[in-house]
PDB file of C-alpha atoms and ligand atoms in Angstrom:
ATOM      1  CA  MET A  53       9.106   3.228  21.350  1.00 57.00           C
ATOM      2  CA  HIS A  54       8.248   2.580  17.818  1.00 78.00           C
ATOM      3  CA  ASN A  55      11.199   3.463  15.299  1.00 89.00           C
ATOM      4  CA  PRO A  56      10.544   2.635  11.682  1.00 94.00           C
ATOM      5  CA  GLU A  57      13.318   0.836   9.895  1.00 95.00           C
ATOM      6  CA  THR A  58      15.247   3.452   7.685  1.00 97.00           C
ATOM      7  CA  LEU A  59      14.860   3.004   3.987  1.00 98.00           C
ATOM      8  CA  ILE A  60      16.163   6.542   2.913  1.00 98.00           C
ATOM      9  CA  SER A  61      18.005   8.630   5.407  1.00 98.00           C
ATOM     10  CA  GLU A  62      17.781  12.261   6.002  1.00 98.00           C
ATOM     11  CA  GLU A  63      21.096  12.912   4.259  1.00 98.00           C
ATOM     12  CA  GLU A  64      20.138  10.882   1.220  1.00 98.00           C
ATOM     13  CA  ILE A  65      16.810  12.817   0.912  1.00 98.00           C
ATOM     14  CA  ARG A  66      18.657  16.235   1.306  1.00 98.00           C
ATOM     15  CA  LEU A  67      21.144  15.431  -1.515  1.00 98.00           C
ATOM     16  CA  ARG A  68      18.582  14.099  -3.794  1.00 98.00           C
ATOM     17  CA  VAL A  69      16.297  17.222  -3.233  1.00 98.00           C
ATOM     18  CA  ASP A  70      19.226  19.393  -4.066  1.00 98.00           C
ATOM     19  CA  GLU A  71      19.808  17.596  -7.356  1.00 98.00           C
ATOM     20  CA  LEU A  72      16.166  17.668  -8.311  1.00 98.00           C
ATOM     21  CA  ALA A  73      15.992  21.464  -7.431  1.00 98.00           C
ATOM     22  CA  ALA A  74      19.132  22.108  -9.474  1.00 98.00           C
ATOM     23  CA  ARG A  75      17.688  20.241 -12.449  1.00 98.00           C
ATOM     24  CA  ILE A  76      14.376  21.843 -12.416  1.00 98.00           C
ATOM     25  CA  SER A  77      15.920  25.234 -12.041  1.00 98.00           C
ATOM     26  CA  LEU A  78      17.861  24.613 -15.071  1.00 98.00           C
ATOM     27  CA  ASP A  79      14.986  23.271 -17.155  1.00 98.00           C
ATOM     28  CA  TYR A  80      12.763  26.200 -16.468  1.00 98.00           C
ATOM     29  CA  ALA A  81      15.278  28.881 -16.468  1.00 97.00           C
ATOM     30  CA  ASP A  82      13.805  30.835 -19.148  1.00 92.00           C
ATOM     31  CA  LYS A  83      10.224  29.895 -18.808  1.00 95.00           C
ATOM     32  CA  GLY A  84       8.973  32.595 -16.406  1.00 94.00           C
ATOM     33  CA  GLU A  85       7.137  31.709 -13.199  1.00 96.00           C
ATOM     34  CA  LEU A  86       6.807  27.893 -12.485  1.00 98.00           C
ATOM     35  CA  VAL A  87       3.440  26.765 -10.702  1.00 98.00           C
ATOM     36  CA  LEU A  88       4.276  24.049  -8.170  1.00 98.00           C
ATOM     37  CA  ILE A  89       1.105  22.049  -7.283  1.00 98.00           C
ATOM     38  CA  GLY A  90       1.587  19.984  -4.219  1.00 98.00           C
ATOM     39  CA  ILE A  91      -0.788  17.069  -3.620  1.00 97.00           C
ATOM     40  CA  LEU A  92      -1.985  17.045  -0.061  1.00 96.00           C
ATOM     41  CA  LYS A  93      -1.259  15.868   2.405  1.00 95.00           C
ATOM     42  CA  GLY A  94       1.662  13.663   1.649  1.00 96.00           C
ATOM     43  CA  SER A  95       3.728  16.185  -0.332  1.00 98.00           C
ATOM     44  CA  PHE A  96       3.817  19.126   1.895  1.00 97.00           C
ATOM     45  CA  ILE A  97       7.335  18.472   3.266  1.00 98.00           C
ATOM     46  CA  PHE A  98       8.953  17.586   0.047  1.00 98.00           C
ATOM     47  CA  LEU A  99       7.210  20.667  -1.680  1.00 98.00           C
ATOM     48  CA  ALA A 100       8.648  22.973   1.093  1.00 98.00           C
ATOM     49  CA  ASP A 101      12.106  21.770   0.761  1.00 98.00           C
ATOM     50  CA  LEU A 102      12.091  21.601  -2.979  1.00 98.00           C
ATOM     51  CA  ALA A 103      10.600  24.994  -3.425  1.00 98.00           C
ATOM     52  CA  ARG A 104      13.018  26.682  -1.234  1.00 98.00           C
ATOM     53  CA  ARG A 105      16.017  25.240  -3.264  1.00 98.00           C
ATOM     54  CA  LEU A 106      14.754  26.373  -6.579  1.00 98.00           C
ATOM     55  CA  THR A 107      16.462  29.378  -8.117  1.00 98.00           C
ATOM     56  CA  ILE A 108      13.698  30.384 -10.608  1.00 98.00           C
ATOM     57  CA  PRO A 109      10.401  32.348  -9.859  1.00 97.00           C
ATOM     58  CA  ARG A 110       7.685  29.960  -8.410  1.00 97.00           C
ATOM     59  CA  HIS A 111       4.192  30.024  -7.195  1.00 97.00           C
ATOM     60  CA  ILE A 112       2.828  27.451  -4.885  1.00 97.00           C
ATOM     61  CA  GLU A 113      -0.501  25.829  -5.063  1.00 98.00           C
ATOM     62  CA  PHE A 114      -2.139  22.662  -3.362  1.00 97.00           C
ATOM     63  CA  ILE A 115      -4.620  20.325  -4.515  1.00 97.00           C
ATOM     64  CA  SER A 116      -6.283  17.349  -2.644  1.00 96.00           C
ATOM     65  CA  VAL A 117      -7.660  14.273  -3.983  1.00 94.00           C
ATOM     66  CA  ALA A 118      -9.252  10.985  -2.719  1.00 90.00           C
ATOM     67  CA  SER A 119      -9.534   7.658  -4.174  1.00 82.00           C
ATOM     68  CA  TYR A 120     -12.907   5.884  -4.342  1.00 72.00           C
ATOM     69  CA  GLU A 121     -12.944   2.856  -2.119  1.00 67.00           C
ATOM     70  CA  HIS A 122     -15.126  -0.289  -2.127  1.00 64.00           C
ATOM     71  CA  GLY A 123     -14.488  -1.701   1.511  1.00 58.00           C
ATOM     72  CA  SER A 124     -10.843  -1.676   1.646  1.00 58.00           C
ATOM     73  CA  ILE A 125     -10.148  -2.012  -2.130  1.00 63.00           C
ATOM     74  CA  ARG A 126      -9.184   1.041  -4.017  1.00 66.00           C
ATOM     75  CA  SER A 127     -10.940   1.172  -7.501  1.00 68.00           C
ATOM     76  CA  GLY A 128      -8.423   3.360  -9.105  1.00 73.00           C
ATOM     77  CA  ALA A 129     -11.165   6.157  -9.627  1.00 84.00           C
ATOM     78  CA  VAL A 130      -9.981   9.380  -8.197  1.00 89.00           C
ATOM     79  CA  ARG A 131     -11.968  12.681  -7.271  1.00 91.00           C
ATOM     80  CA  LEU A 132     -11.012  16.057  -6.471  1.00 93.00           C
ATOM     81  CA  VAL A 133     -11.448  17.176  -2.872  1.00 93.00           C
ATOM     82  CA  MET A 134      -9.676  20.685  -2.876  1.00 95.00           C
ATOM     83  CA  ASP A 135      -8.727  22.597  -6.047  1.00 94.00           C
ATOM     84  CA  VAL A 136      -5.978  25.172  -6.842  1.00 93.00           C
ATOM     85  CA  ARG A 137      -6.823  28.850  -6.021  1.00 92.00           C
ATOM     86  CA  ARG A 138      -5.778  30.484  -9.455  1.00 92.00           C
ATOM     87  CA  SER A 139      -6.120  29.664 -12.979  1.00 94.00           C
ATOM     88  CA  ILE A 140      -3.330  27.667 -14.584  1.00 96.00           C
ATOM     89  CA  GLU A 141      -4.351  28.435 -18.120  1.00 97.00           C
ATOM     90  CA  GLY A 142      -1.081  29.233 -20.107  1.00 97.00           C
ATOM     91  CA  ARG A 143       1.097  28.492 -17.107  1.00 97.00           C
ATOM     92  CA  HIS A 144       3.968  25.959 -16.707  1.00 98.00           C
ATOM     93  CA  VAL A 145       2.973  23.535 -14.115  1.00 98.00           C
ATOM     94  CA  LEU A 146       4.880  21.075 -12.100  1.00 98.00           C
ATOM     95  CA  VAL A 147       2.834  18.562 -10.148  1.00 98.00           C
ATOM     96  CA  VAL A 148       4.704  17.524  -6.984  1.00 98.00           C
ATOM     97  CA  GLU A 149       3.707  14.183  -5.486  1.00 98.00           C
ATOM     98  CA  ASP A 150       5.180  12.154  -2.449  1.00 97.00           C
ATOM     99  CA  ILE A 151       4.792   8.768  -3.933  1.00 97.00           C
ATOM    100  CA  VAL A 152       3.458   7.191  -7.251  1.00 96.00           C
ATOM    101  CA  ASP A 153       1.987   3.784  -6.582  1.00 93.00           C
ATOM    102  CA  THR A 154      -0.573   2.523  -9.306  1.00 92.00           C
ATOM    103  CA  GLY A 155      -0.287   5.908 -11.063  1.00 94.00           C
ATOM    104  CA  HIS A 156      -3.852   6.640 -10.949  1.00 93.00           C
ATOM    105  CA  THR A 157      -3.716   9.851  -8.958  1.00 94.00           C
ATOM    106  CA  LEU A 158      -1.130  11.391 -11.159  1.00 95.00           C
ATOM    107  CA  HIS A 159      -2.784  10.235 -14.271  1.00 95.00           C
ATOM    108  CA  TYR A 160      -6.162  11.927 -13.269  1.00 94.00           C
ATOM    109  CA  LEU A 161      -4.370  15.156 -12.369  1.00 95.00           C
ATOM    110  CA  ILE A 162      -2.139  15.335 -15.560  1.00 96.00           C
ATOM    111  CA  ASP A 163      -5.447  15.050 -17.712  1.00 95.00           C
ATOM    112  CA  MET A 164      -7.279  17.597 -15.621  1.00 95.00           C
ATOM    113  CA  LEU A 165      -4.485  20.165 -15.737  1.00 96.00           C
ATOM    114  CA  LYS A 166      -3.884  19.746 -19.546  1.00 96.00           C
ATOM    115  CA  THR A 167      -7.773  20.107 -20.153  1.00 96.00           C
ATOM    116  CA  ARG A 168      -7.444  23.518 -18.253  1.00 96.00           C
ATOM    117  CA  GLY A 169      -5.108  24.744 -20.846  1.00 96.00           C
ATOM    118  CA  ALA A 170      -1.751  24.766 -18.841  1.00 97.00           C
ATOM    119  CA  ALA A 171       1.174  25.631 -21.245  1.00 97.00           C
ATOM    120  CA  SER A 172       2.923  22.398 -19.991  1.00 97.00           C
ATOM    121  CA  VAL A 173       2.489  19.759 -17.267  1.00 98.00           C
ATOM    122  CA  ARG A 174       5.321  17.836 -15.712  1.00 98.00           C
ATOM    123  CA  THR A 175       5.572  15.682 -12.697  1.00 98.00           C
ATOM    124  CA  CYS A 176       7.937  15.461  -9.918  1.00 98.00           C
ATOM    125  CA  THR A 177       7.588  12.565  -7.340  1.00 98.00           C
ATOM    126  CA  LEU A 178      10.053  11.830  -4.343  1.00 98.00           C
ATOM    127  CA  LEU A 179       9.192   8.069  -4.410  1.00 98.00           C
ATOM    128  CA  HIS A 180       7.918   5.632  -7.071  1.00 97.00           C
ATOM    129  CA  LYS A 181       6.883   2.002  -6.598  1.00 95.00           C
ATOM    130  CA  GLU A 182       7.464   0.990 -10.098  1.00 88.00           C
ATOM    131  CA  HIS A 183       6.424  -2.668  -9.898  1.00 88.00           C
ATOM    132  CA  LYS A 184       2.990  -1.542  -8.871  1.00 84.00           C
ATOM    133  CA  THR A 185       2.175   0.767 -11.991  1.00 87.00           C
ATOM    134  CA  GLU A 186      -1.330   0.143 -13.390  1.00 90.00           C
ATOM    135  CA  VAL A 187      -1.573   3.147 -15.639  1.00 92.00           C
ATOM    136  CA  ASP A 188       1.397   4.616 -17.361  1.00 89.00           C
ATOM    137  CA  VAL A 189       2.292   8.180 -16.312  1.00 93.00           C
ATOM    138  CA  LYS A 190       5.434  10.068 -17.286  1.00 95.00           C
ATOM    139  CA  ILE A 191       7.638  10.947 -14.302  1.00 97.00           C
ATOM    140  CA  ASP A 192       9.747  13.855 -15.319  1.00 98.00           C
ATOM    141  CA  TYR A 193      11.748  14.294 -11.920  1.00 98.00           C
ATOM    142  CA  LEU A 194      12.020  11.221  -9.760  1.00 98.00           C
ATOM    143  CA  GLY A 195      13.617  10.990  -6.244  1.00 98.00           C
ATOM    144  CA  PHE A 196      13.873   7.308  -5.649  1.00 98.00           C
ATOM    145  CA  SER A 197      12.451   4.024  -6.920  1.00 97.00           C
ATOM    146  CA  ILE A 198      11.479   1.622  -4.128  1.00 97.00           C
ATOM    147  CA  GLY A 199       9.790  -1.726  -3.665  1.00 95.00           C
ATOM    148  CA  ASP A 200       6.374  -2.694  -2.670  1.00 93.00           C
ATOM    149  CA  GLU A 201       6.381  -1.749   0.916  1.00 93.00           C
ATOM    150  CA  TRP A 202       4.559   0.821   3.037  1.00 95.00           C
ATOM    151  CA  VAL A 203       6.624   3.829   3.673  1.00 97.00           C
ATOM    152  CA  VAL A 204       6.159   6.677   6.162  1.00 97.00           C
ATOM    153  CA  GLY A 205       8.132   9.789   7.020  1.00 98.00           C
ATOM    154  CA  TYR A 206       9.014  13.010   5.351  1.00 98.00           C
ATOM    155  CA  GLY A 207       5.206  13.845   4.846  1.00 98.00           C
ATOM    156  CA  LEU A 208       4.056  10.229   4.352  1.00 97.00           C
ATOM    157  CA  ASP A 209       1.862   8.627   6.969  1.00 95.00           C
ATOM    158  CA  TYR A 210       0.289   5.436   8.209  1.00 94.00           C
ATOM    159  CA  ASP A 211      -3.215   6.480   9.373  1.00 92.00           C
ATOM    160  CA  GLU A 212      -1.904   9.868  10.184  1.00 94.00           C
ATOM    161  CA  LYS A 213       1.047   8.619  12.061  1.00 94.00           C
ATOM    162  CA  ASP A 214       4.761   9.223  11.390  1.00 95.00           C
ATOM    163  CA  ARG A 215       4.355  12.028   8.802  1.00 96.00           C
ATOM    164  CA  THR A 216       6.959  14.041  10.554  1.00 97.00           C
ATOM    165  CA  LEU A 217       9.637  11.606  10.838  1.00 97.00           C
ATOM    166  CA  PRO A 218      12.738  13.195   9.200  1.00 97.00           C
ATOM    167  CA  TYR A 219      13.558  10.176   7.142  1.00 98.00           C
ATOM    168  CA  ILE A 220      11.692   7.551   4.981  1.00 98.00           C
ATOM    169  CA  GLY A 221      10.966   4.317   7.046  1.00 97.00           C
ATOM    170  CA  VAL A 222       9.341   0.964   6.369  1.00 97.00           C
ATOM    171  CA  VAL A 223       6.461  -0.230   8.404  1.00 93.00           C
ATOM    172  CA  GLN A 224       4.110  -3.086   8.910  1.00 87.00           C
ATOM    173  CA  PRO A 225       0.535  -2.380  10.068  1.00 77.00           C
ATOM    174  CA  THR A 226       1.224  -4.625  12.988  1.00 82.00           C
ATOM    175  CA  ASP A 227       3.912  -1.835  14.122  1.00 82.00           C
ATOM    176  CA  TYR A 228       1.060   0.246  15.293  1.00 81.00           C
TER     177      TYR A 228
HETATM  178  P1  5GP B 862      -1.707   5.855  -6.633  1.00 68.09           P
HETATM  179  O1  5GP B 862      -2.866   6.833  -7.238  1.00 68.09           O
HETATM  180  O2  5GP B 862      -0.294   6.202  -7.562  1.00 68.09           O
HETATM  181  O3  5GP B 862      -2.061   4.499  -6.493  1.00 68.09           O
HETATM  182  O4  5GP B 862      -1.474   6.454  -5.373  1.00 68.09           O
HETATM  183  C1  5GP B 862      -0.681   7.368  -4.789  1.00 68.09           C
HETATM  184  C2  5GP B 862      -1.177   7.692  -3.415  1.00 68.09           C
HETATM  185  O5  5GP B 862      -1.077   6.546  -2.548  1.00 68.09           O
HETATM  186  C3  5GP B 862       0.062   8.585  -2.742  1.00 68.09           C
HETATM  187  O6  5GP B 862      -0.207  10.011  -2.647  1.00 68.09           O
HETATM  188  C4  5GP B 862      -0.228   8.100  -1.179  1.00 68.09           C
HETATM  189  O7  5GP B 862      -1.172   8.875  -0.679  1.00 68.09           O
HETATM  190  C5  5GP B 862      -0.575   6.601  -1.312  1.00 68.09           C
HETATM  191  N1  5GP B 862       0.406   5.722  -1.095  1.00 68.09           N
HETATM  192  C6  5GP B 862       0.683   4.698  -1.922  1.00 68.09           C
HETATM  193  N2  5GP B 862       1.826   3.935  -1.450  1.00 68.09           N
HETATM  194  C7  5GP B 862       2.141   4.544  -0.120  1.00 68.09           C
HETATM  195  C8  5GP B 862       3.049   4.226   0.894  1.00 68.09           C
HETATM  196  O8  5GP B 862       3.940   3.304   0.819  1.00 68.09           O
HETATM  197  N3  5GP B 862       2.972   5.091   2.070  1.00 68.09           N
HETATM  198  C9  5GP B 862       2.178   6.022   2.084  1.00 68.09           C
HETATM  199  N4  5GP B 862       2.089   6.722   3.294  1.00 68.09           N
HETATM  200  N5  5GP B 862       1.141   6.307   1.205  1.00 68.09           N
HETATM  201  C10 5GP B 862       1.124   5.730   0.021  1.00 68.09           C
END
C-alpha cells in the first residue's frame, strides 16, 4: 500500500485554514460580497474548507486553466479552459489556488481579472514553492511555504492520484 510521507498534517492544515479564514473575514468585513474564484482542479478541497469558515457574504466561482507544454517542458504560457459564470466587474475578487510554483498561472489570472474591471483582486494560496518563482506575483494570504518537492493530497494530485488524501504528502514519480 502506497502512503505518501506526511509534509503537512490534517491538523496543521485545519488550524491554518481557520487562521486564513479569520483574517480574510476581517479584511473584507465591510466590503460586501466577496467573489472566491477557485482554480480547478487542485483548489476544490481548500476552497470548500475556506469558504465554509468565512463569516462574510461570499459567492463561489471556478476557473480552469492549462499550461502550454512542449514535450514535457512547461513553457510558462497559460490558457483559459473554463471561465467564471458571472461578471466580476466592480466586485472584490479573491483567487484561491492550491499551489504557486513558477507563478505563471496566478500572474495570468490576476491580469485577466483586473482587465475585466474587478474592484480588487487578491490571492490566497495554500502552498508556495518560493524558490521556484519565475514571475513575481503578490500572494496576499499564504498557507505554507514548501521546498521543491512534488506534493499530493488535499486536492493536489500526481497524475490524478492521491487528490483526496486528507493531508499533504510528498511523493516521487517512482512511487506510482
Ligand atoms: P505555476 O503556474 O505557478 O508554475 O503552477 C501552478 C500549478 O502547477 C498548480 O496549480 C498545480 O496544478 C501545479 N503544481 C505545481 N507544483 C505542484 C506539486 O508539487 N503538486 C501538484 N499536485 N501540482 C503542482
